Structures are given as C-alpha cells and as structure tokens.
Amino acid sequence: MTQMSREGVSHIVADLEHRFIANDTYLELRDQIDDILYRRKAHTAANRVTAQRGIVVIGNAGASKSFCIEHLLQKHPHVAYVKPYQQALTGHLASEATIKGVGLDTLKAYGYESKGSRTGHSIWRQVMHQAHSHKTLFLHFDEAQHILRTKSKSEFDQVMLVWKSCLEYAEWPVSLILSGTCELLDLINRDDQLSRRFEPVHFAPMSFAAHGHEVMGVLDAYLDAAKLSRGKALDTPTFA
C-alpha cells in the first residue's frame, strides 16, 4: 500500500470538508424553492402580482437545516444573494426575539437604520419597502420557533399577522422560509390560514431503514473524491 504523508492526508480531508453532497431532503427543499420561484417568474412575466407561499423547515438541532437553506439560496442560479440586489436574506432569531426586534434586525441587514421610536407595524412596512427596493424573493428566519414560544395570544397573533402580510403584500409579496425545531410546525398550525400557505420539509433523524441508500451514496461520493475504493467491511451487515 502506498504510504501518504500527513500533509497529503490533511489536504484530502480539507477538500472533503469543503464539499457539499446533496441528500433526498435537500433535493425536496430545492424543489419547493424552485416551485415558488418559477411560479412567481411566470406571474411576473404576465404582469400579475400574486400572494406567495412559504416553506417551514423543521428538524432536530444539528440537522443542518439552516446550512442547507443558505447553501441553496447562495448557489441558486436565479437568486442574487448579495448586493446591490438581495433577493434572499437570512436572519437568525435569538431566544428572546420579538416581532419588532426581528423587523429592526432585518432593516439593518438591508443597510437601513431605523431612527426614533417606531411601532412594530411601521417597522415591518419599512421592511417590505426595502424588500421591494432590493427585489427580495425570500426572507429566511432561522430558529423561528423563538418568536412564537411563550408568547401571549396578542403577541402570537401579531407575529402571524406580520407573516401573512409578508406573503400577501400588495406591491411586492415575499416568500418566507422559516426553519426551526419540530415545535415550529405545531405553532404555525395553530393558525389555519397561515398553515395552508406553508409547505413543510422535515429533516428527520437518520436511520439505516430510511436513509441507508443515501448514506452509502454519500460515502461513495466521498470515496471517489478522495480516490479511495470501498473496503469489503463497508458492505457487511455490521457496518449497516
């Protein structure tokens, strides 16, 4: 067997760490984003402005939900992720997030500083104005369950109203991608109107019964990239 230097191994490992190999759930998410994007393009070509749909991406912590979403948006051939146009924008919500605070953070991400004391309603009107100016197609909010958890009914209803307004804004509606724990879908389902506008994508825990074919496919892709062959031990039931 040819002996490889430690430096050579490090280069191969670094290359493998940089690679992205799609799995079935990633492809499902990509299809959902494409459906929204190309339907909107068709309506725009016909000079129609229509209400948008959203995607709720759920799964356990560490399931790579936010990484996959951002990878999709950054690499999408028909979405500009950087200035001057920001057709997709991502915000990460803190545990104490409020709808007003999220609105202010979104304005900052656009490079707009809100001055003075303003209501949540006026802040989100400015968010939608910025979205229109930047031709934003998708707003992605990660850990979105934080903004709904342990909220009073009035606060909960306000969040739901803002999200509906984003999807239905008359001048420039924006699709929402909300990612978080499985609790997020339960919270959204409390509002019948909003739940009908969101398609769920579930990054489920991996098991060999459900994902065995994917695991072996990903493994083979990494082996090919590293120019290694699959050892006999990898084909045994013990490895599975």
Coordinates of N, CA and C in Angstrom, one line a residue:
M1 N 0.8 -1.2 0.0 CA 0.0 0.0 0.0 C 0.9 1.3 0.0
T2 N 0.5 2.2 -0.8 CA 1.3 3.5 -0.9 C 1.1 4.3 0.4
Q3 N 2.2 4.7 1.0 CA 2.1 5.5 2.2 C 1.9 7.0 1.8
M4 N 1.0 7.6 2.5 CA 0.7 9.0 2.2 C 1.2 9.9 3.3
S5 N 1.7 11.0 3.0 CA 2.2 11.9 4.1 C 1.1 12.5 4.9
R6 N 1.4 12.9 6.1 CA 0.3 13.6 6.9 C -0.2 14.8 6.2
E7 N 0.7 15.5 5.6 CA 0.3 16.8 4.8 C -0.7 16.4 3.7
G8 N -0.4 15.3 3.0 CA -1.2 14.9 1.9 C -2.6 14.5 2.4
V9 N -2.6 13.8 3.5 CA -3.9 13.4 4.1 C -4.7 14.6 4.5
S10 N -4.0 15.6 5.1 CA -4.7 16.8 5.5 C -5.3 17.6 4.4
H11 N -4.7 17.6 3.2 CA -5.2 18.3 2.0 C -6.5 17.5 1.6
I12 N -6.5 16.2 1.6 CA -7.7 15.5 1.2 C -8.8 15.7 2.1
V13 N -8.5 15.6 3.4 CA -9.6 15.9 4.4 C -10.2 17.3 4.3
A14 N -9.3 18.3 4.1 CA -9.8 19.6 3.9 C -10.7 19.8 2.7
D15 N -10.3 19.1 1.6 CA -11.1 19.1 0.4 C -12.5 18.5 0.7
L16 N -12.5 17.3 1.4 CA -13.8 16.6 1.7 C -14.7 17.5 2.6
E17 N -14.1 18.2 3.5 CA -14.9 19.0 4.4 C -15.5 20.2 3.7
H18 N -14.9 20.6 2.6 CA -15.4 21.7 1.8 C -16.5 21.3 0.8
R19 N -16.6 20.0 0.5 CA -17.6 19.5 -0.4 C -19.0 19.5 0.1
F20 N -19.9 19.7 -0.8 CA -21.3 19.5 -0.4 C -22.0 18.5 -1.2
I21 N -22.6 17.5 -0.6 CA -23.2 16.4 -1.3 C -24.7 16.3 -0.9
A22 N -25.6 16.5 -1.8 CA -27.0 16.6 -1.5 C -27.6 15.3 -1.1
N23 N -28.6 15.3 -0.2 CA -29.4 14.2 0.1 C -30.8 14.4 -0.3
D24 N -31.7 13.4 -0.1 CA -33.0 13.5 -0.6 C -33.8 14.7 0.0
T25 N -33.6 15.0 1.3 CA -34.3 16.1 1.9 C -33.9 17.4 1.3
Y26 N -32.6 17.5 1.1 CA -32.1 18.7 0.4 C -32.7 18.9 -1.0
L27 N -32.8 17.8 -1.7 CA -33.5 17.9 -3.0 C -34.9 18.3 -2.9
E28 N -35.6 17.8 -1.9 CA -37.0 18.1 -1.7 C -37.1 19.6 -1.4
L29 N -36.2 20.1 -0.6 CA -36.2 21.6 -0.3 C -36.0 22.4 -1.5
R30 N -35.0 21.9 -2.3 CA -34.7 22.6 -3.6 C -35.9 22.7 -4.5
D31 N -36.7 21.6 -4.6 CA -37.8 21.5 -5.4 C -38.9 22.5 -4.9
Q32 N -39.1 22.6 -3.6 CA -40.0 23.6 -3.1 C -39.6 25.0 -3.4
I33 N -38.4 25.3 -3.2 CA -37.9 26.7 -3.6 C -38.1 27.0 -5.1
D34 N -37.7 26.0 -5.9 CA -37.9 26.2 -7.3 C -39.4 26.4 -7.7
D35 N -40.3 25.6 -7.1 CA -41.7 25.8 -7.4 C -42.2 27.2 -7.1
I36 N -41.8 27.7 -6.0 CA -42.1 29.1 -5.6 C -41.5 30.1 -6.6
L37 N -40.2 29.9 -6.9 CA -39.5 30.9 -7.7 C -40.0 30.9 -9.1
Y38 N -40.2 29.8 -9.7 CA -40.6 29.8 -11.1 C -42.1 30.1 -11.3
R39 N -42.9 29.8 -10.3 CA -44.3 30.2 -10.4 C -44.4 31.8 -10.3
R40 N -43.5 32.3 -9.5 CA -43.5 33.8 -9.4 C -43.0 34.4 -10.7
K41 N -42.0 33.8 -11.3 CA -41.5 34.4 -12.5 C -42.6 34.3 -13.6
A42 N -43.4 33.3 -13.6 CA -44.4 33.1 -14.6 C -45.5 34.2 -14.5
H43 N -45.9 34.5 -13.2 CA -46.8 35.5 -12.9 C -46.3 36.9 -13.3
T44 N -45.0 37.1 -13.0 CA -44.4 38.4 -13.2 C -44.3 38.7 -14.7
A45 N -44.0 37.6 -15.5 CA -44.0 37.8 -17.0 C -45.3 38.2 -17.5
A46 N -46.4 37.8 -16.8 CA -47.8 38.1 -17.3 C -48.3 39.4 -16.6
N47 N -47.3 40.1 -15.9 CA -47.7 41.4 -15.2 C -48.7 41.2 -14.1
R48 N -48.6 40.0 -13.4 CA -49.5 39.7 -12.3 C -48.7 39.7 -11.0
V49 N -49.3 40.3 -9.9 CA -48.7 40.2 -8.6 C -49.6 39.3 -7.7
T50 N -49.1 38.2 -7.3 CA -50.0 37.2 -6.5 C -49.4 37.0 -5.2
A51 N -50.2 36.6 -4.2 CA -49.7 36.2 -2.9 C -48.8 35.0 -3.0
Q52 N -47.8 35.0 -2.1 CA -46.7 34.0 -2.2 C -47.0 32.9 -1.1
R53 N -46.3 31.8 -1.3 CA -46.3 30.7 -0.3 C -45.0 30.7 0.4
G54 N -45.0 29.9 1.5 CA -43.8 29.8 2.4 C -43.4 28.4 2.6
I55 N -42.3 28.2 3.2 CA -41.7 26.8 3.5 C -41.4 26.8 4.9
V56 N -41.8 25.8 5.7 CA -41.3 25.7 7.1 C -40.5 24.4 7.1
V57 N -39.2 24.6 7.5 CA -38.2 23.6 7.5 C -37.9 23.2 9.0
I58 N -38.2 21.9 9.3 CA -38.1 21.5 10.7 C -37.2 20.4 10.9
G59 N -36.7 20.2 12.1 CA -35.8 19.1 12.4 C -35.1 19.3 13.7
N60 N -34.4 18.3 14.2 CA -33.7 18.5 15.5 C -32.5 19.4 15.3
A61 N -32.0 19.9 16.4 CA -30.8 20.7 16.4 C -29.7 19.9 15.8
G62 N -28.9 20.6 14.9 CA -27.8 19.9 14.3 C -28.1 19.1 13.1
A63 N -29.3 19.3 12.6 CA -29.8 18.5 11.4 C -29.3 19.2 10.1
S64 N -28.6 20.4 10.2 CA -28.1 21.1 9.0 C -29.2 21.8 8.2
K65 N -30.3 22.2 8.9 CA -31.4 22.9 8.2 C -31.0 24.2 7.6
S66 N -30.4 25.0 8.5 CA -30.1 26.4 8.1 C -28.9 26.4 7.1
F67 N -28.0 25.5 7.3 CA -26.9 25.3 6.3 C -27.4 25.0 4.9
C68 N -28.3 24.0 4.9 CA -28.8 23.6 3.6 C -29.6 24.8 2.9
I69 N -30.4 25.5 3.7 CA -31.2 26.6 3.1 C -30.3 27.7 2.6
E70 N -29.3 28.1 3.4 CA -28.4 29.1 2.9 C -27.5 28.6 1.7
H71 N -27.1 27.4 1.7 CA -26.4 26.8 0.6 C -27.2 26.9 -0.7
L72 N -28.5 26.5 -0.6 CA -29.4 26.5 -1.7 C -29.6 28.0 -2.3
L73 N -29.8 28.9 -1.4 CA -30.1 30.3 -1.8 C -28.8 30.9 -2.4
Q74 N -27.6 30.6 -1.8 CA -26.4 31.2 -2.2 C -26.0 30.6 -3.6
K75 N -26.3 29.4 -3.8 CA -25.8 28.7 -5.1 C -26.9 28.7 -6.2
H76 N -28.1 29.2 -5.9 CA -29.2 29.1 -6.8 C -28.9 30.0 -8.0
P77 N -29.0 29.5 -9.3 CA -28.6 30.3 -10.4 C -29.5 31.5 -10.7
H78 N -30.7 31.5 -10.1 CA -31.7 32.6 -10.4 C -32.0 33.4 -9.1
V79 N -31.1 33.4 -8.1 CA -31.3 34.2 -6.9 C -30.0 34.9 -6.6
A80 N -30.1 36.2 -6.6 CA -29.0 37.1 -6.2 C -28.9 37.2 -4.7
Y81 N -27.8 36.7 -4.1 CA -27.8 36.6 -2.6 C -26.9 37.8 -2.1
V82 N -26.4 38.6 -3.0 CA -25.5 39.7 -2.5 C -26.0 41.0 -3.1
K83 N -25.5 42.1 -2.5 CA -25.8 43.5 -3.0 C -25.3 43.6 -4.4
P84 N -25.9 44.6 -5.3 CA -26.9 45.5 -4.9 C -28.3 44.9 -4.7
Y85 N -28.6 43.8 -5.3 CA -29.9 43.1 -5.1 C -29.7 42.0 -4.0
Q86 N -30.6 42.0 -3.1 CA -30.6 40.9 -2.1 C -31.9 40.2 -2.2
Q87 N -31.9 39.3 -3.2 CA -33.2 38.6 -3.5 C -33.5 37.5 -2.4
A88 N -32.5 37.2 -1.6 CA -32.7 36.3 -0.4 C -31.9 36.9 0.7
L89 N -32.6 36.9 1.9 CA -32.0 37.4 3.1 C -32.2 36.5 4.3
T90 N -31.2 36.2 5.1 CA -31.3 35.3 6.2 C -31.1 36.1 7.5
G91 N -32.0 35.8 8.5 CA -31.9 36.3 9.8 C -32.0 35.2 10.8
H92 N -31.1 35.3 11.9 CA -31.1 34.2 12.9 C -31.7 34.8 14.2
L93 N -32.8 34.2 14.7 CA -33.5 34.7 15.8 C -33.0 34.2 17.1
A94 N -32.8 35.2 18.0 CA -32.4 34.8 19.4 C -33.6 34.3 20.2
S95 N -33.2 33.7 21.3 CA -34.3 33.1 22.2 C -35.3 34.1 22.7
E96 N -34.9 35.4 22.8 CA -35.8 36.4 23.3 C -36.4 37.3 22.2
A97 N -36.4 36.8 21.0 CA -36.8 37.5 19.8 C -38.2 38.0 19.9
T98 N -38.4 39.3 19.4 CA -39.8 39.8 19.3 C -40.0 40.2 17.9
I99 N -41.2 40.4 17.5 CA -41.5 40.7 16.1 C -41.0 42.1 15.7
K100 N -41.0 43.0 16.7 CA -40.4 44.3 16.4 C -38.9 44.2 16.3
G101 N -38.3 43.5 17.2 CA -36.8 43.3 17.1 C -36.3 42.7 15.8
V102 N -37.1 41.6 15.4 CA -36.7 41.0 14.1 C -36.8 41.9 13.0
G103 N -37.9 42.8 13.0 CA -38.0 43.8 11.9 C -36.9 44.7 11.9
L104 N -36.4 45.2 13.1 CA -35.3 46.1 13.1 C -34.0 45.4 12.6
D105 N -33.8 44.2 13.0 CA -32.6 43.4 12.6 C -32.6 43.2 11.0
T106 N -33.8 43.0 10.5 CA -34.0 42.8 9.0 C -33.6 44.1 8.3
L107 N -34.1 45.2 8.9 CA -33.7 46.5 8.2 C -32.2 46.8 8.3
K108 N -31.6 46.4 9.4 CA -30.1 46.5 9.5 C -29.4 45.7 8.4
A109 N -29.9 44.5 8.2 CA -29.4 43.6 7.2 C -29.5 44.2 5.8
Y110 N -30.5 45.0 5.6 CA -30.6 45.8 4.3 C -29.7 47.0 4.3
G111 N -29.1 47.3 5.4 CA -28.3 48.5 5.5 C -29.1 49.8 5.8
Y112 N -30.3 49.6 6.3 CA -31.2 50.7 6.7 C -31.3 50.8 8.2
E113 N -31.0 52.0 8.7 CA -31.1 52.2 10.1 C -32.4 52.9 10.5
S114 N -33.2 52.3 11.3 CA -34.5 52.9 11.7 C -34.2 53.9 12.8
K115 N -34.7 55.1 12.7 CA -34.5 56.1 13.7 C -35.7 56.4 14.4
G116 N -35.5 56.7 15.7 CA -36.6 57.1 16.6 C -37.5 55.9 17.0
S117 N -38.4 56.2 17.8 CA -39.3 55.1 18.4 C -40.4 54.9 17.4
R118 N -40.5 53.6 16.9 CA -41.5 53.3 15.9 C -42.2 52.0 16.3
T119 N -43.5 51.9 15.8 CA -44.3 50.7 16.2 C -43.8 49.6 15.3
G120 N -44.2 48.4 15.8 CA -43.9 47.2 15.0 C -44.5 47.2 13.6
H121 N -45.7 47.8 13.5 CA -46.4 47.9 12.2 C -45.6 48.7 11.2
S122 N -45.1 49.9 11.7 CA -44.4 50.8 10.8 C -43.0 50.2 10.4
I123 N -42.4 49.5 11.4 CA -41.1 48.9 11.1 C -41.3 47.9 10.0
W124 N -42.3 47.0 10.0 CA -42.5 46.0 9.0 C -42.9 46.6 7.7
R125 N -43.6 47.7 7.7 CA -43.9 48.4 6.4 C -42.6 48.8 5.8
Q126 N -41.7 49.3 6.6 CA -40.4 49.7 6.0 C -39.6 48.5 5.5
V127 N -39.7 47.3 6.3 CA -39.1 46.1 5.8 C -39.6 45.7 4.4
M128 N -40.9 45.8 4.2 CA -41.5 45.4 2.9 C -41.1 46.4 1.8
H129 N -40.9 47.7 2.2 CA -40.5 48.7 1.3 C -39.0 48.4 0.8
Q130 N -38.2 48.0 1.8 CA -36.8 47.6 1.4 C -36.8 46.3 0.6
A131 N -37.7 45.4 0.9 CA -37.8 44.1 0.1 C -38.1 44.5 -1.3
H132 N -39.0 45.4 -1.5 CA -39.4 45.8 -2.8 C -38.2 46.4 -3.6
S133 N -37.5 47.3 -2.9 CA -36.4 48.0 -3.5 C -35.3 47.1 -3.9
H134 N -35.1 46.1 -3.1 CA -34.0 45.1 -3.3 C -34.5 43.9 -4.1
K135 N -35.7 43.9 -4.5 CA -36.3 42.8 -5.3 C -36.2 41.4 -4.5
T136 N -36.4 41.5 -3.2 CA -36.2 40.3 -2.4 C -37.3 39.3 -2.7
L137 N -36.9 38.1 -2.9 CA -37.9 37.0 -3.2 C -38.1 36.1 -2.0
F138 N -37.1 35.9 -1.1 CA -37.2 35.1 0.0 C -36.6 35.8 1.3
L139 N -37.3 35.7 2.4 CA -36.8 36.0 3.7 C -36.8 34.8 4.5
H140 N -35.6 34.4 4.9 CA -35.3 33.2 5.7 C -35.1 33.6 7.2
F141 N -35.9 33.1 8.1 CA -35.7 33.3 9.5 C -35.4 32.0 10.2
D142 N -34.2 31.9 10.7 CA -33.8 30.6 11.4 C -34.1 30.7 12.9
E143 N -34.4 29.5 13.4 CA -34.8 29.3 14.8 C -36.1 30.1 15.1
A144 N -37.0 30.0 14.1 CA -38.2 30.9 14.1 C -39.2 30.5 15.3
Q145 N -39.0 29.3 15.9 CA -39.9 29.0 17.0 C -39.7 29.9 18.2
H146 N -38.5 30.6 18.2 CA -38.3 31.5 19.4 C -39.2 32.7 19.4
I147 N -39.7 33.1 18.2 CA -40.6 34.3 18.2 C -42.0 33.9 18.6
L148 N -42.3 32.6 18.6 CA -43.7 32.2 18.9 C -43.8 31.6 20.3
R149 N -42.7 31.1 20.8 CA -42.7 30.3 22.1 C -43.0 31.3 23.3
T150 N -43.8 30.8 24.2 CA -44.1 31.5 25.4 C -44.6 33.0 25.2
K151 N -45.3 33.2 24.1 CA -45.9 34.5 23.8 C -47.3 34.5 24.2
S152 N -47.8 35.7 24.6 CA -49.2 35.9 24.9 C -50.0 35.8 23.6
K153 N -51.3 35.6 23.7 CA -52.1 35.4 22.5 C -52.0 36.7 21.6
S154 N -52.0 37.9 22.2 CA -51.9 39.1 21.3 C -50.6 39.1 20.6
E155 N -49.5 38.8 21.3 CA -48.2 38.7 20.6 C -48.1 37.7 19.6
F156 N -48.7 36.5 19.9 CA -48.7 35.4 18.9 C -49.5 35.8 17.6
D157 N -50.6 36.5 17.9 CA -51.4 36.9 16.7 C -50.7 38.0 15.9
Q158 N -49.9 38.8 16.6 CA -49.2 39.9 15.8 C -48.2 39.3 14.9
V159 N -47.5 38.2 15.4 CA -46.5 37.6 14.6 C -47.2 36.9 13.4
M160 N -48.3 36.3 13.6 CA -49.0 35.6 12.5 C -49.4 36.7 11.5
L161 N -49.9 37.8 11.9 CA -50.3 38.9 11.0 C -49.2 39.4 10.2
V162 N -48.0 39.6 10.8 CA -46.9 40.1 10.1 C -46.5 39.1 9.0
W163 N -46.4 37.8 9.3 CA -46.0 36.8 8.3 C -47.0 36.7 7.2
K164 N -48.3 36.8 7.5 CA -49.3 36.8 6.4 C -49.1 38.0 5.5
S165 N -48.8 39.2 6.2 CA -48.7 40.4 5.4 C -47.5 40.3 4.5
C166 N -46.4 39.6 4.9 CA -45.2 39.4 4.0 C -45.6 38.7 2.8
L167 N -46.4 37.6 3.0 CA -46.8 36.7 1.9 C -47.8 37.4 0.9
E168 N -48.6 38.4 1.5 CA -49.7 39.0 0.7 C -49.5 40.4 0.4
Y169 N -48.3 41.0 0.7 CA -48.1 42.4 0.5 C -48.4 42.8 -1.0
A170 N -49.3 43.9 -1.1 CA -49.8 44.2 -2.4 C -48.8 44.6 -3.5
E171 N -47.8 45.4 -3.1 CA -46.8 45.9 -4.0 C -45.7 44.8 -4.4
W172 N -45.3 44.1 -3.4 CA -44.2 43.1 -3.6 C -44.2 42.0 -2.5
P173 N -45.1 41.0 -2.7 CA -45.1 40.0 -1.6 C -43.8 39.2 -1.6
V174 N -43.5 38.7 -0.5 CA -42.2 37.9 -0.3 C -42.5 36.6 0.3
S175 N -41.8 35.6 -0.2 CA -42.0 34.2 0.3 C -41.1 34.1 1.6
L176 N -41.7 33.4 2.6 CA -40.9 33.2 3.9 C -40.4 31.8 3.9
I177 N -39.2 31.6 4.4 CA -38.7 30.3 4.7 C -38.4 30.3 6.2
L178 N -39.1 29.6 7.0 CA -39.0 29.5 8.4 C -38.3 28.2 8.8
S179 N -37.2 28.2 9.5 CA -36.6 27.0 10.0 C -36.5 26.9 11.5
G180 N -36.6 25.7 12.0 CA -36.5 25.6 13.5 C -36.8 24.1 13.9
T181 N -37.1 24.0 15.1 CA -37.4 22.6 15.7 C -38.8 22.2 15.3
C182 N -39.1 21.0 15.5 CA -40.4 20.4 15.1 C -41.6 21.2 15.8
E183 N -41.3 21.8 16.9 CA -42.3 22.7 17.6 C -42.8 23.8 16.7
L184 N -41.9 24.3 15.8 CA -42.3 25.4 14.9 C -43.5 25.0 14.1
L185 N -43.6 23.8 13.5 CA -44.7 23.5 12.7 C -46.0 23.4 13.5
D186 N -45.9 22.9 14.7 CA -47.1 22.9 15.6 C -47.6 24.3 15.9
L187 N -46.7 25.2 16.1 CA -47.1 26.6 16.4 C -47.8 27.2 15.2
I188 N -47.2 27.0 14.0 CA -47.8 27.6 12.8 C -49.2 27.0 12.5
N189 N -49.3 25.7 12.8 CA -50.6 25.0 12.6 C -51.7 25.6 13.5
R190 N -51.4 26.4 14.4 CA -52.5 27.0 15.2 C -53.3 28.0 14.4
D191 N -52.7 28.5 13.4 CA -53.4 29.5 12.5 C -53.7 28.8 11.2
D192 N -55.0 28.5 11.0 CA -55.4 27.7 9.8 C -55.0 28.4 8.5
Q193 N -55.2 29.7 8.4 CA -54.9 30.5 7.2 C -53.4 30.4 6.9
L194 N -52.6 30.6 7.9 CA -51.2 30.6 7.7 C -50.7 29.2 7.3
S195 N -51.2 28.2 8.0 CA -50.7 26.9 7.8 C -50.9 26.4 6.4
R196 N -52.0 26.9 5.8 CA -52.3 26.5 4.4 C -51.4 27.1 3.4
R197 N -50.6 28.1 3.8 CA -49.7 28.8 2.9 C -48.3 28.3 3.0
F198 N -48.1 27.3 4.0 CA -46.7 26.8 4.2 C -46.6 25.4 3.8
E199 N -45.5 25.0 3.1 CA -45.2 23.6 2.8 C -44.1 23.2 3.8
P200 N -44.3 22.0 4.5 CA -43.3 21.6 5.4 C -42.2 20.7 4.8
V201 N -41.0 20.9 5.2 CA -39.9 20.0 4.8 C -39.2 19.5 6.1
H202 N -39.2 18.2 6.3 CA -38.7 17.6 7.6 C -37.3 17.0 7.4
F203 N -36.4 17.5 8.1 CA -35.0 16.9 8.2 C -35.1 15.9 9.3
A204 N -35.5 14.7 9.0 CA -35.8 13.7 10.0 C -34.5 13.1 10.5
P205 N -34.5 12.5 11.7 CA -33.3 11.8 12.2 C -32.9 10.7 11.3
M206 N -31.7 10.4 11.1 CA -31.2 9.4 10.2 C -31.3 8.0 10.8
S207 N -31.8 7.1 10.0 CA -31.8 5.6 10.4 C -31.4 4.9 9.1
F208 N -30.9 3.7 9.3 CA -30.5 2.9 8.1 C -31.7 2.5 7.3
A209 N -32.8 2.2 8.0 CA -34.0 1.8 7.3 C -34.5 2.9 6.3
A210 N -34.5 4.1 6.8 CA -35.0 5.2 6.0 C -33.9 5.9 5.1
H211 N -32.7 5.9 5.5 CA -31.7 6.6 4.8 C -30.4 5.8 4.4
G212 N -30.5 4.5 4.5 CA -29.4 3.6 4.2 C -28.8 3.9 2.8
H213 N -29.8 4.0 1.8 CA -29.3 4.2 0.4 C -28.6 5.5 0.3
E214 N -29.0 6.5 1.0 CA -28.4 7.8 1.0 C -27.0 7.8 1.6
V215 N -26.9 7.1 2.7 CA -25.6 7.0 3.4 C -24.6 6.4 2.5
M216 N -24.9 5.3 1.9 CA -23.9 4.6 1.0 C -23.6 5.5 -0.2
G217 N -24.6 6.2 -0.7 CA -24.4 7.1 -1.8 C -23.4 8.2 -1.5
V218 N -23.7 8.8 -0.3 CA -22.8 9.9 0.1 C -21.4 9.4 0.4
L219 N -21.3 8.2 1.0 CA -20.0 7.6 1.3 C -19.2 7.3 0.0
D220 N -19.9 6.8 -1.0 CA -19.2 6.5 -2.3 C -18.8 7.8 -2.9
A221 N -19.5 8.9 -2.8 CA -19.1 10.2 -3.4 C -17.9 10.7 -2.7
Y222 N -17.8 10.5 -1.4 CA -16.6 11.0 -0.7 C -15.4 10.1 -1.1
L223 N -15.6 8.8 -1.2 CA -14.5 7.9 -1.6 C -14.0 8.2 -3.0
D224 N -14.9 8.5 -3.9 CA -14.5 8.9 -5.2 C -13.6 10.2 -5.2
A225 N -14.1 11.2 -4.4 CA -13.4 12.4 -4.3 C -12.0 12.2 -3.7
A226 N -11.9 11.3 -2.8 CA -10.6 11.0 -2.2 C -9.8 10.0 -2.9
K227 N -10.3 9.5 -4.1 CA -9.7 8.4 -4.9 C -9.4 7.2 -4.1
L228 N -10.4 6.8 -3.3 CA -10.2 5.6 -2.5 C -11.3 4.6 -2.9
S229 N -11.0 3.3 -2.7 CA -12.0 2.3 -3.1 C -12.7 1.9 -1.8
R230 N -13.9 1.3 -2.0 CA -14.7 0.9 -0.8 C -14.2 -0.5 -0.3
G231 N -13.9 -0.5 1.0 CA -13.4 -1.7 1.6 C -14.5 -2.7 1.8
K232 N -14.1 -4.0 1.8 CA -15.1 -5.1 1.9 C -16.0 -4.9 3.2
A233 N -15.4 -4.4 4.2 CA -16.1 -4.3 5.5 C -17.3 -3.4 5.4
L234 N -17.2 -2.4 4.5 CA -18.3 -1.5 4.3 C -19.6 -2.1 3.7
D235 N -19.4 -3.3 3.1 CA -20.6 -4.0 2.5 C -21.2 -5.0 3.5
T236 N -20.8 -5.1 4.7 CA -21.3 -6.1 5.6 C -22.4 -5.5 6.4
P237 N -23.3 -6.4 6.9 CA -24.4 -6.0 7.7 C -24.0 -5.3 9.0
T238 N -22.8 -5.6 9.5 CA -22.3 -5.0 10.7 C -22.1 -3.5 10.5
F239 N -21.6 -3.1 9.3 CA -21.4 -1.7 9.0 C -22.8 -1.0 8.9
A240 N -23.7 -1.7 8.3 CA -25.1 -1.1 8.1 C -25.7 -0.9 9.4

